[in-house]
Coordinates of C-alpha atoms and ligand atoms in Angstrom, one line a residue:
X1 CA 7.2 29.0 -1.9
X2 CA 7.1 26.3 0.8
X3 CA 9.8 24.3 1.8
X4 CA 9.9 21.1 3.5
X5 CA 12.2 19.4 5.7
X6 CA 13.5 16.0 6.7
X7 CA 13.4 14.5 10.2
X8 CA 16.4 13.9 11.7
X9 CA 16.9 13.2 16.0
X10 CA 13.5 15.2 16.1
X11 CA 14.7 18.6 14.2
X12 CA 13.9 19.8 11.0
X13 CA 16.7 19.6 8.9
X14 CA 17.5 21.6 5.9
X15 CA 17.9 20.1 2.6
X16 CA 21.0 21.5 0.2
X17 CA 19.1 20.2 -2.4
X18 CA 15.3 20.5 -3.3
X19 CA 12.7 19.4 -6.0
X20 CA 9.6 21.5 -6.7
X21 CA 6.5 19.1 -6.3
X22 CA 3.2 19.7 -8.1
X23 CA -0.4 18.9 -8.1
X24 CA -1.4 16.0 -10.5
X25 CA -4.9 17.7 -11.0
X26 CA -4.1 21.2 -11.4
X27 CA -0.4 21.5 -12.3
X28 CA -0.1 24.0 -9.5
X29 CA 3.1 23.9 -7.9
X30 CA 3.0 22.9 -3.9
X31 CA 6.0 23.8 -2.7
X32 CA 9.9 22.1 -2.4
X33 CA 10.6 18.7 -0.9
X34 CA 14.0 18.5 -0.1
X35 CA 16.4 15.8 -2.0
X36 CA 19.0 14.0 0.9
X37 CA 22.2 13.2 -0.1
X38 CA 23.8 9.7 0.4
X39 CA 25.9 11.3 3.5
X40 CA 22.8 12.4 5.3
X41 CA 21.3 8.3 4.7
X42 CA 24.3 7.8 7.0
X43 CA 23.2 10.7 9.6
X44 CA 19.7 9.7 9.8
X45 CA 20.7 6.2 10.2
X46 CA 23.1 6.8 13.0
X47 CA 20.3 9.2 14.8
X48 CA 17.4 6.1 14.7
X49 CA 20.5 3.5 16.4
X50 CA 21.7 6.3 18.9
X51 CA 17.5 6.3 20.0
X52 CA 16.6 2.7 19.9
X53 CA 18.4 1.6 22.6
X54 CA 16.5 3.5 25.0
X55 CA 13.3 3.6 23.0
X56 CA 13.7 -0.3 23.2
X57 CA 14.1 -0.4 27.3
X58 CA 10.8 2.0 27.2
X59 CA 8.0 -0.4 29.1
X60 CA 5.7 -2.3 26.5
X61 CA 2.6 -0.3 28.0
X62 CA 4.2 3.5 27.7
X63 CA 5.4 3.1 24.1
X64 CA 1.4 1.6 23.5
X65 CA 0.7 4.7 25.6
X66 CA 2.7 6.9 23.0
X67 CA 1.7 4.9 19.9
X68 CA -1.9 5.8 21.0
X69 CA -0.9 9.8 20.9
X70 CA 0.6 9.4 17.7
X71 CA -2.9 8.2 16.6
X72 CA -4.4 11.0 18.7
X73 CA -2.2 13.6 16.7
X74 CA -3.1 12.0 13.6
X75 CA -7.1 12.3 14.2
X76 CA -6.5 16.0 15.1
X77 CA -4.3 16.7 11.9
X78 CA -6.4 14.7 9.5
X79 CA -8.4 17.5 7.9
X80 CA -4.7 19.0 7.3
X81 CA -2.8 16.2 5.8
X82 CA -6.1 15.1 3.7
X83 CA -5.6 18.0 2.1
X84 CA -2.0 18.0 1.7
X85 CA -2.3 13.8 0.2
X86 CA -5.3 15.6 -2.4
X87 CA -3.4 18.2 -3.3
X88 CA -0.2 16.2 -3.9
X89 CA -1.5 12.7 -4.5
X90 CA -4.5 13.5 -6.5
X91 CA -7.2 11.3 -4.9
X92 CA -10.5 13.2 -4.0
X93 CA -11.1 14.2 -0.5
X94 CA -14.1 12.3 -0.6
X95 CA -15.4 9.4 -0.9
X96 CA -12.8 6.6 -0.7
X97 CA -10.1 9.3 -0.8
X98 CA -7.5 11.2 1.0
X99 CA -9.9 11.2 3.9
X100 CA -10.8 7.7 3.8
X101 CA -6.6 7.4 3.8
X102 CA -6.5 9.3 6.5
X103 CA -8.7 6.8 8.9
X104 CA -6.9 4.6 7.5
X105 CA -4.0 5.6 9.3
X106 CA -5.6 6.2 12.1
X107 CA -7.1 2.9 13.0
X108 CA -3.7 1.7 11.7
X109 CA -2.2 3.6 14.5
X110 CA -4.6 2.6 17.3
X111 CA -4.9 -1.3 16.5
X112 CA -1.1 -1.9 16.8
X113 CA -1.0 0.6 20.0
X114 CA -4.2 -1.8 21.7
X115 CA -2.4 -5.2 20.6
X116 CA -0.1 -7.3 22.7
X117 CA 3.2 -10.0 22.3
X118 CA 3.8 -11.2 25.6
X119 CA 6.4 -14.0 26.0
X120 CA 5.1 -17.5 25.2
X121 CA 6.2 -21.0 26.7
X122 CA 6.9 -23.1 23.7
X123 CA 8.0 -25.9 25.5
X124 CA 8.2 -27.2 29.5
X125 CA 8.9 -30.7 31.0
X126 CA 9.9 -31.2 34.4
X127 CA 13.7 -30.8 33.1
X128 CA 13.5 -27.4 31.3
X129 CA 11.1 -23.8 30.8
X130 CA 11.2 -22.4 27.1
X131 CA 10.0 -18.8 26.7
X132 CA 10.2 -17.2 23.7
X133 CA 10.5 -13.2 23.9
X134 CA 9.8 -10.7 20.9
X135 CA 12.7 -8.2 20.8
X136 CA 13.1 -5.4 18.4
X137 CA 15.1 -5.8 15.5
X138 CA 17.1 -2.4 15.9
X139 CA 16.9 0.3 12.9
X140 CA 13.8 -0.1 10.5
X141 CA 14.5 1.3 6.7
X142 CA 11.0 1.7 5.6
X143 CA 10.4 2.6 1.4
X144 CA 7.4 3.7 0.5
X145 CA 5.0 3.7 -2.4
X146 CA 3.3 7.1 -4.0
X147 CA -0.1 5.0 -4.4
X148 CA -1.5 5.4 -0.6
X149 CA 1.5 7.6 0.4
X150 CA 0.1 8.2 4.4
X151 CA -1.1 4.9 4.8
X152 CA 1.5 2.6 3.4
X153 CA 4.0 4.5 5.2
X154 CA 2.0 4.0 8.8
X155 CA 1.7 0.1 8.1
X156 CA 5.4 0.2 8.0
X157 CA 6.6 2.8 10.9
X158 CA 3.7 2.1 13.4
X159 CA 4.0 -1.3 14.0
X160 CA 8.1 -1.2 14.4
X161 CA 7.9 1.4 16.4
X162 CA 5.0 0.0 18.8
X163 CA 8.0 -3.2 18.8
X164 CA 11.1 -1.1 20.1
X165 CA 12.5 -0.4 16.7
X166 CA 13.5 2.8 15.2
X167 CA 13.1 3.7 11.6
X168 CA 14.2 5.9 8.9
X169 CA 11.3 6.4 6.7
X170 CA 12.1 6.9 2.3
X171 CA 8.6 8.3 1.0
X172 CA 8.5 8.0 -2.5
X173 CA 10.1 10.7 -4.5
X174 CA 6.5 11.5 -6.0
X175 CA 4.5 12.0 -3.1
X176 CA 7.4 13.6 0.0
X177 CA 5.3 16.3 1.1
X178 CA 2.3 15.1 2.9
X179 CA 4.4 12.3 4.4
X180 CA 7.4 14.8 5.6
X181 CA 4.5 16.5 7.2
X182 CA 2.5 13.8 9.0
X183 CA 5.9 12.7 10.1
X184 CA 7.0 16.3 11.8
X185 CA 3.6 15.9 13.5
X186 CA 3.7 12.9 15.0
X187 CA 7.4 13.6 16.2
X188 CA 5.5 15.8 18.8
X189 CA 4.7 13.1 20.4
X190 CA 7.5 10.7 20.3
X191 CA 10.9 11.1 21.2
X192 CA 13.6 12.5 19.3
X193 CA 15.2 9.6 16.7
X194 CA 12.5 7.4 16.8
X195 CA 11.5 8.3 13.6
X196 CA 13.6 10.1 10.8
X197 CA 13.2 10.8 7.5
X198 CA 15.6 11.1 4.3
X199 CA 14.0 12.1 1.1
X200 CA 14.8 11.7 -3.1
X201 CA 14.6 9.1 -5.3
X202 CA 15.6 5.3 -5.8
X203 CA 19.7 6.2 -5.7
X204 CA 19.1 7.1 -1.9
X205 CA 16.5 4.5 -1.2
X206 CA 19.7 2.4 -2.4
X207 CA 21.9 3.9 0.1
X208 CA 19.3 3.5 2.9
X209 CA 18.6 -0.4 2.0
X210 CA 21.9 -1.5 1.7
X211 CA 23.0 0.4 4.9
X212 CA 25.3 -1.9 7.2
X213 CA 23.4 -0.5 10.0
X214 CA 19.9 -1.5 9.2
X215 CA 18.5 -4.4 10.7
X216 CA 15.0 -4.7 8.8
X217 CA 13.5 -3.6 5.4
X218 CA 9.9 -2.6 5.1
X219 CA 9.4 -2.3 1.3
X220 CA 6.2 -1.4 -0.8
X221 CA 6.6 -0.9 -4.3
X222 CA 7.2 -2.4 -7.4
X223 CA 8.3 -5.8 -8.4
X224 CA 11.3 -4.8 -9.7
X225 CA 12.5 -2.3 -6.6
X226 CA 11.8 -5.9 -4.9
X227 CA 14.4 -7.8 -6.6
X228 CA 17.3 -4.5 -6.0
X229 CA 16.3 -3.9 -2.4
X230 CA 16.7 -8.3 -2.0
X231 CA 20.4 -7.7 -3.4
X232 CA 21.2 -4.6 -1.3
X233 CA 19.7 -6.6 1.8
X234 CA 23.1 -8.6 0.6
X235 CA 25.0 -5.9 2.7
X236 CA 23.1 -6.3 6.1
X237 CA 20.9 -9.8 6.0
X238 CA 17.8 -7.3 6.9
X239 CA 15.2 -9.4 6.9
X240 CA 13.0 -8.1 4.2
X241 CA 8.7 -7.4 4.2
X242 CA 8.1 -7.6 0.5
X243 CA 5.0 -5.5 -0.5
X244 CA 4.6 -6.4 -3.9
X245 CA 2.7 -5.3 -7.0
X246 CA -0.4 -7.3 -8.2
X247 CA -2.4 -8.1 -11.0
X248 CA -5.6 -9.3 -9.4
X249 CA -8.2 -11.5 -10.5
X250 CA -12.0 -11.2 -9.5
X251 CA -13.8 -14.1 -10.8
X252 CA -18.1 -14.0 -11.0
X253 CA -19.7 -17.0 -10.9
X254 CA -22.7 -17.8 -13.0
X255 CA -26.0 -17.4 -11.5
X256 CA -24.7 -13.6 -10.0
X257 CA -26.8 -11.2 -9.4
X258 CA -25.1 -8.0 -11.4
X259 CA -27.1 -5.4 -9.9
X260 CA -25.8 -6.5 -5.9
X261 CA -22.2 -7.0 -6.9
X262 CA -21.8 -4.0 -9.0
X263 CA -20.9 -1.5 -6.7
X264 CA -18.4 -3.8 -5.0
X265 CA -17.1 -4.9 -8.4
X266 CA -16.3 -1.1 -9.3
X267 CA -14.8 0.2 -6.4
X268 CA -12.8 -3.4 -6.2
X269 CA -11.5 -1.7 -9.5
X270 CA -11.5 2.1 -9.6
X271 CA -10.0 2.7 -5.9
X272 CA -7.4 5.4 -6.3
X273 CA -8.1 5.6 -9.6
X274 CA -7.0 1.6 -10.0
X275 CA -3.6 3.1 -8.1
X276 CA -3.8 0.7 -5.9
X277 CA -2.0 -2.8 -5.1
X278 CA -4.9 -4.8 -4.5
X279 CA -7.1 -3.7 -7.0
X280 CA -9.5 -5.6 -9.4
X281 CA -6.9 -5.7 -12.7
X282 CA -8.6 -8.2 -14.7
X283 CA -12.0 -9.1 -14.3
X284 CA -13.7 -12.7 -15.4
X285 CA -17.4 -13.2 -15.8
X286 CA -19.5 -16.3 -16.6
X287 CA -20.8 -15.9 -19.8
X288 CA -24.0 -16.5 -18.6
X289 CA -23.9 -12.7 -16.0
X290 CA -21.2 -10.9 -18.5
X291 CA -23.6 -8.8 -20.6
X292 CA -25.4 -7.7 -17.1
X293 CA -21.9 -6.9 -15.5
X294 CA -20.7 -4.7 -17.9
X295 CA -23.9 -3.3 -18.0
X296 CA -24.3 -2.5 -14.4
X297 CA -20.5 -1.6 -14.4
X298 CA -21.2 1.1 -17.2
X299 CA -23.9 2.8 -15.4
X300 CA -22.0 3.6 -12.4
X301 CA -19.0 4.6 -14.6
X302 CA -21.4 7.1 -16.4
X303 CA -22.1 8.7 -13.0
X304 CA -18.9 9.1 -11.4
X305 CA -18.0 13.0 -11.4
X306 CA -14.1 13.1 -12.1
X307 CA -12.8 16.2 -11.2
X308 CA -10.2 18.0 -9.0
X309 CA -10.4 16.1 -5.3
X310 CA -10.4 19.4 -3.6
X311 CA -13.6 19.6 -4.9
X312 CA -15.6 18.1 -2.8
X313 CA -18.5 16.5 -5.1
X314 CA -15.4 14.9 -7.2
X315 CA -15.0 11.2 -6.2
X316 CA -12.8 10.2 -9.3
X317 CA -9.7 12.3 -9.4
X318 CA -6.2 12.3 -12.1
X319 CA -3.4 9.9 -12.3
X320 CA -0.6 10.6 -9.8
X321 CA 2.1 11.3 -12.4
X322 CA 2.9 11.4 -16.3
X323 CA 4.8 8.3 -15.9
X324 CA 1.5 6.4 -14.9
X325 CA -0.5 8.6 -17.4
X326 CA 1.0 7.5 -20.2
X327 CA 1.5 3.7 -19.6
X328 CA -2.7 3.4 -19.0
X329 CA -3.2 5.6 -22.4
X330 CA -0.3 2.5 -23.9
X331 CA -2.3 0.2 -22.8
X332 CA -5.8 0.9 -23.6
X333 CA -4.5 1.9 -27.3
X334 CA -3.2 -1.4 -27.4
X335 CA -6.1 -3.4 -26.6
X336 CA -8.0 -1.3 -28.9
X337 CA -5.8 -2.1 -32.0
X338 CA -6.2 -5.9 -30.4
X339 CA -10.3 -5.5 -31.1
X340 CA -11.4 -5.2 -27.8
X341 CA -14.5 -3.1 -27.1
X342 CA -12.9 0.2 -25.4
X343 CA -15.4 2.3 -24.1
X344 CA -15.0 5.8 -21.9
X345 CA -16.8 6.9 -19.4
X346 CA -16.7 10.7 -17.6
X347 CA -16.2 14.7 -18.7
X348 CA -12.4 14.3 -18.0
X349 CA -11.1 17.9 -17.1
X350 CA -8.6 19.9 -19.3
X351 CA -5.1 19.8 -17.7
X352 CA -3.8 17.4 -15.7
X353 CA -3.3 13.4 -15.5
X354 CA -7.1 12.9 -15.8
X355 CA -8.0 9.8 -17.6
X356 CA -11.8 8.3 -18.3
X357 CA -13.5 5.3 -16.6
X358 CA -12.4 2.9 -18.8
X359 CA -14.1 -0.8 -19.7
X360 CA -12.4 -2.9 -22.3
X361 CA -15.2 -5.7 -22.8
X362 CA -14.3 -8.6 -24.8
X363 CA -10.9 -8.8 -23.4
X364 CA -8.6 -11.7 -23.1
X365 CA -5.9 -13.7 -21.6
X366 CA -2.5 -12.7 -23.1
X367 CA -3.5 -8.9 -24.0
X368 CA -0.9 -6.2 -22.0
X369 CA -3.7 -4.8 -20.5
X370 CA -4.9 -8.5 -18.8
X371 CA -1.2 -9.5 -18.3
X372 CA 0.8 -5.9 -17.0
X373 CA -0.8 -4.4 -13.9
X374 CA -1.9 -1.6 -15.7
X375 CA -2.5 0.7 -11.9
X376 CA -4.9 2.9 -13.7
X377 CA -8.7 3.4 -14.7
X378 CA -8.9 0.9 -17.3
X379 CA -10.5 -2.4 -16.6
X380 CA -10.4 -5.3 -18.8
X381 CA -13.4 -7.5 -18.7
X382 CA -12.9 -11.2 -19.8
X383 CA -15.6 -13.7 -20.7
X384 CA -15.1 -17.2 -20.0
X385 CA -17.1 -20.8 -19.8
X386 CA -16.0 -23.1 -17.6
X387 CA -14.4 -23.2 -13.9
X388 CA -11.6 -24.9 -14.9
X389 CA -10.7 -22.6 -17.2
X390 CA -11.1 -19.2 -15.2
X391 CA -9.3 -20.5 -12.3
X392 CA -6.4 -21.5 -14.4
X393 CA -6.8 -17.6 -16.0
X394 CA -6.9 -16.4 -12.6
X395 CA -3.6 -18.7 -11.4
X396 CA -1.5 -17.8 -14.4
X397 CA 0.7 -15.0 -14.3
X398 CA 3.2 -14.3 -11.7
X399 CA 2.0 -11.9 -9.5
X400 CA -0.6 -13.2 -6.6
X401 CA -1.6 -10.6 -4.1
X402 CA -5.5 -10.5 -4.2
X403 CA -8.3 -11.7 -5.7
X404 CA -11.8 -12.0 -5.3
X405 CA -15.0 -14.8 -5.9
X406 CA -18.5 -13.3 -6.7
X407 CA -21.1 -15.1 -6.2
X408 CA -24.5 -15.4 -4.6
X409 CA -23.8 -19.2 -3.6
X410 CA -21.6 -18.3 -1.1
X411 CA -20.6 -21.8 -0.2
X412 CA -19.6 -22.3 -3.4
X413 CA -18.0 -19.3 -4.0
X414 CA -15.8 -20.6 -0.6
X415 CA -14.9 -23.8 -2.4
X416 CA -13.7 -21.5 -5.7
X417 CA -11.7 -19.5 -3.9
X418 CA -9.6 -22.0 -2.3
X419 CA -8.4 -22.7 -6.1
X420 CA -7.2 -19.5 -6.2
X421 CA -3.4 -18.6 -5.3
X422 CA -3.4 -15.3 -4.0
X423 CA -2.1 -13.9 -0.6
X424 CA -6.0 -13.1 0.2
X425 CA -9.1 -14.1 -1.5
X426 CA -11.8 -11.9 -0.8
X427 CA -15.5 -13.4 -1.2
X428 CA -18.2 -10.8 -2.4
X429 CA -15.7 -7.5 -1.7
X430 CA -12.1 -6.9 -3.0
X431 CA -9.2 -5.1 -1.2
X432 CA -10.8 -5.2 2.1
X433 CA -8.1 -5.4 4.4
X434 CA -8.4 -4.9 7.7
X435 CA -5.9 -4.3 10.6
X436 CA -6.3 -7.0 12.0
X437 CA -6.0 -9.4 9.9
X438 CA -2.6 -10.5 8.1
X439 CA -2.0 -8.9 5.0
X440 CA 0.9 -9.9 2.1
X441 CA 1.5 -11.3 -1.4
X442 CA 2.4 -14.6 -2.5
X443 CA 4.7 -15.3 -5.6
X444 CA 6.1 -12.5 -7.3
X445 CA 3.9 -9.9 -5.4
X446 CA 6.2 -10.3 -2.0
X447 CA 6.8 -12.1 1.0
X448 CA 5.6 -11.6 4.8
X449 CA 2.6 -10.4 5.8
X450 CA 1.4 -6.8 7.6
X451 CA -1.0 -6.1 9.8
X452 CA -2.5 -7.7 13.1
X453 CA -0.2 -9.9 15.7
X454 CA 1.6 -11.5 12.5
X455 CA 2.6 -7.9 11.3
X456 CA 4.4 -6.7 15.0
X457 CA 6.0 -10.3 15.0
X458 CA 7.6 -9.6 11.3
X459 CA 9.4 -6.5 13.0
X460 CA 10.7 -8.3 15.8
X461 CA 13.3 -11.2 16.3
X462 CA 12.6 -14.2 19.1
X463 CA 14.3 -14.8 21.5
X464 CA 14.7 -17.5 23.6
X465 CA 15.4 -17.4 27.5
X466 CA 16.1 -21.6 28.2
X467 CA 16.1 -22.1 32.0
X468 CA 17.2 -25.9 33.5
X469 CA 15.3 -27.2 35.9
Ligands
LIG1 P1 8.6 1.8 -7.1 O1 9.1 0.4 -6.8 O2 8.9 2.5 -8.3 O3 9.0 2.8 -5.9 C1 8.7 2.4 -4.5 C2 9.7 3.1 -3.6 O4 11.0 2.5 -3.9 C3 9.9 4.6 -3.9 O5 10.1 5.2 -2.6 C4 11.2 4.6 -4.7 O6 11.9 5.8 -4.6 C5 12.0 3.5 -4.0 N1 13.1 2.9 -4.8 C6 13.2 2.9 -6.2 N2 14.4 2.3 -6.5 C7 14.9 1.8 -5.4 C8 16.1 1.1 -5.1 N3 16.9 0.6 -6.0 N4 16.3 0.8 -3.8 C9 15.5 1.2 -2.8 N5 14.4 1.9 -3.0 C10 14.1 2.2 -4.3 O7 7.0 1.6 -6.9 P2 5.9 2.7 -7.1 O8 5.7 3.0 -8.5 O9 6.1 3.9 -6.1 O10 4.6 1.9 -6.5 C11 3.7 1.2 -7.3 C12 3.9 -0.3 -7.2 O11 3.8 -0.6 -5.8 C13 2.9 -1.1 -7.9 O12 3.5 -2.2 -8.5 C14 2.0 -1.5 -6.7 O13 1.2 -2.7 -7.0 C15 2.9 -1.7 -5.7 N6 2.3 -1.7 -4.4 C16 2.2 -2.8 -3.6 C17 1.5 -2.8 -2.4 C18 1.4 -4.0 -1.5 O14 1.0 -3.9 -0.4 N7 1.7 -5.2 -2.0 C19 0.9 -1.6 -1.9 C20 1.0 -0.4 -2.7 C21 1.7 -0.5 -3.9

């Protein structure tokens, strides 16, 4: 049986400890990650602070120049660790899958490797020059999500280490392996400390978060991690980037046509198998386009092959993990006994955390499976009357990360969405993010943004160089 190692100062380092990790779809084992203790939190973190010194007085162009390898490495290991995130993760190779992920963190790589921060005058008079500089913060504790294991984990490590940081990457205890690996790959190319690793559960992203040696927090995860990692933060006054969970609202105007948005609508909701942040997680139609939506919805549901993502015609794969599994299966069972209109879709394999395609039509506000982000297949679809009330529906609950406005009117669809609280309303398309363009929750789904010039400036501190004239 494999075993897999943590990063540390650019070696492999052997785990005392292990846990045996296995494929969602097939049950097969894949191999031992290794569990870090909370001494080696304190060896990694001393590693990434004896590197970033130097990796820090490294010109702005070379580190671009090696963040650019990094991306090269990961285009040439891509087929690999595509394989490794199916296998592990659960979502199909193709289609909007582990592949898919992969170019994700690819052009997540090269954007922040093209982009620039030069120093900017923010003030001059004839008596003074004020230049603000971007330095690095010092040691980055990035915590990752098992959702979009690769990905999530490049938006945080790329972008600190394109800015002179070091970090010491936590992927999630459900997901270590393909993330251990893609991290001893791209360790070819950078030098040794710049990025480490420790691995296990929430007890040593503890240890890592409230290190007194950390300087910034990179968190994706759940609302509750949020609120710990805020009080271990206590410890070091890391700034924190708060990546929230959501419970996303796409809203369809009346007057849609249900044939053009369909495809948008259930993608918007089945990405990952509705694993993901910033998916659609309640849906609101206009009474006047709801019987055509769920229509149109239904026939693509019926099509979808679900199916082990190693196969390559599969583009619906299983849940990533019991846990998950089970809290879908709560939910739709709840909303069932609650009268809504379940209905399945797809041959769901023996084995495994395969659920159905699941619409609940005639759904409403205060239901668990409207209210809890359920971060599964099961998509409740809510029929309403007026604007007023949808947007107040849409503006209710706590979480705000995404949401979306469909409509052919697009101009009005622009004056909807402005109603909406969410850290990105999308207009005709949900969850597009892009890397260049800023990325984060409001309310209880987080705070700071990713991606673009905002993202490198969230892992940097100003500094300001005053000179009298
Ligand atoms: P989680 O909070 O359970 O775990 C996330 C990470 O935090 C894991 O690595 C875990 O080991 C670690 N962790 C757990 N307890 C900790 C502690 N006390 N201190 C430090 N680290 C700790 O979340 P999850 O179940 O892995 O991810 C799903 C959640 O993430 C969903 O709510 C989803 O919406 C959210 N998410 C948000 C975004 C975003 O960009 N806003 C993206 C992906 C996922």
């Amino acid at each position: 049986m494999q075993t897999y190692s943590n990063m540390v100062s650019g070696k492999l380092v052997e785990a005392t400890d292990h846990q045996e990790i296995f494929n969602p779809a097939t049950g097969a084992s894949l191999g031992l990650a290794p569990l870090s203790q909370e001494s080696d939190v304190d060896v990694a973190v001393e590693a990434a602070r004896r590197a970033q010194g130097e990796w820090a007085r490294v010109s702005d162009q070379e580190r671009r120049a090696i963040v650019s390898r990094v991306a090269q490495v990961l285009e040439e290991n891509a087929e690999y660790l595509a394989e490794l995130i199916t296998r592990e993760q659960g979502k199909p190779l193709s289609g909007f899958g582990s592949r898919f992920e992969m170019q994700g963190c690819v052009a997540w790589t090269q954007v922040p490797a093209a982009l620039e921060l030069p120093p900017e005058v923010v003030h001059e008079d004839d008596t003074r020059k004020d230049v603000m500089h971007r330095v690095p913060l010092g040691v980055v504790a990035a915590i990752a999500p098992w959702n979009w294991p690769l990905m999530i984990a490049t938006w945080q490590i790329i972008p600190a280490i394109r800015m002179g940081n070091t970090v010491v990457l936590k992927p999630s205890e459900y997901t270590p392996i393909a993330t251990l690996e893609m991290v001893r790959l791209i360790n070819q190319v950078l030098p040794p400390g710049v990025l480490n690793t420790v691995s296990g559960d929430g007890r040593i992203g503890a240890a890592l978060t409230s290190h007194p040696d950390i300087d910034k927090i990179m968190f994706t995860g759940s609302e509750s991690t949020g609120r710990k990692i805020i009080g271990a933060s206590s410890s070091n006054l890391a700034p924190i980037t708060l990546e929230l969970g959501g419970n996303d609202a796409a809203v369809v105007l009346p007057g849609t046509d249900a044939g053009a948005i369909a495809e948008g609508l259930f993608w918007g909701a089945f990405l990952n198998m509705g694993q993901t942040c910033a998916c659609i997680k309640r849906l609101y139609v206009h009474d006047d386009v709801y019987d055509a939506v769920v229509s149109a919805l239904s026939e693509l549901a019926r099509k979808m092959p679900i199916g082990d993502g190693m196969n390559e015609s599969n583009l619906i794969g299983p849940l990533q993990n019991e846990m998950q599994f089970n809290k879908v299966k709560e939910l739709v069972a709840d909303a069932k006994e609650q009268g809504c209109n379940v209905m399945e879709f797809g041959q769901v394999p023996e084995g495994g955390y395969f659920l159905p395609l699941t619409l609940v039509s005639e759904a409403r506000d205060g239901l668990r499976l409207v209210d809890e982000e359920q971060f599964g297949p099961a998509l409740p679809i809510i029929r309403y009357h007026e604007l007023e009330e949808v947007i107040a529906s849409a503006n209710r609950l706590d979480a705000a990360l995404g949401a979306s406005v469909w409509a052919s009117d697009t101009d009005y669809a622009q004056t909807v969405a402005a109603q909406i609280e969410a850290g990105t309303v999308w207009i005709n398309q949900h969850g597009a993010i892009h890397p260049m363009v800023p990325f984060g929750g409001n309310k209880a789904s987080g705070y700071g943004v990713e991606f673009g010039v905002e993202g490198l400036k969230a892992v940097t501190q100003p500094r300001i160089i005053s000179l009298k004239k």
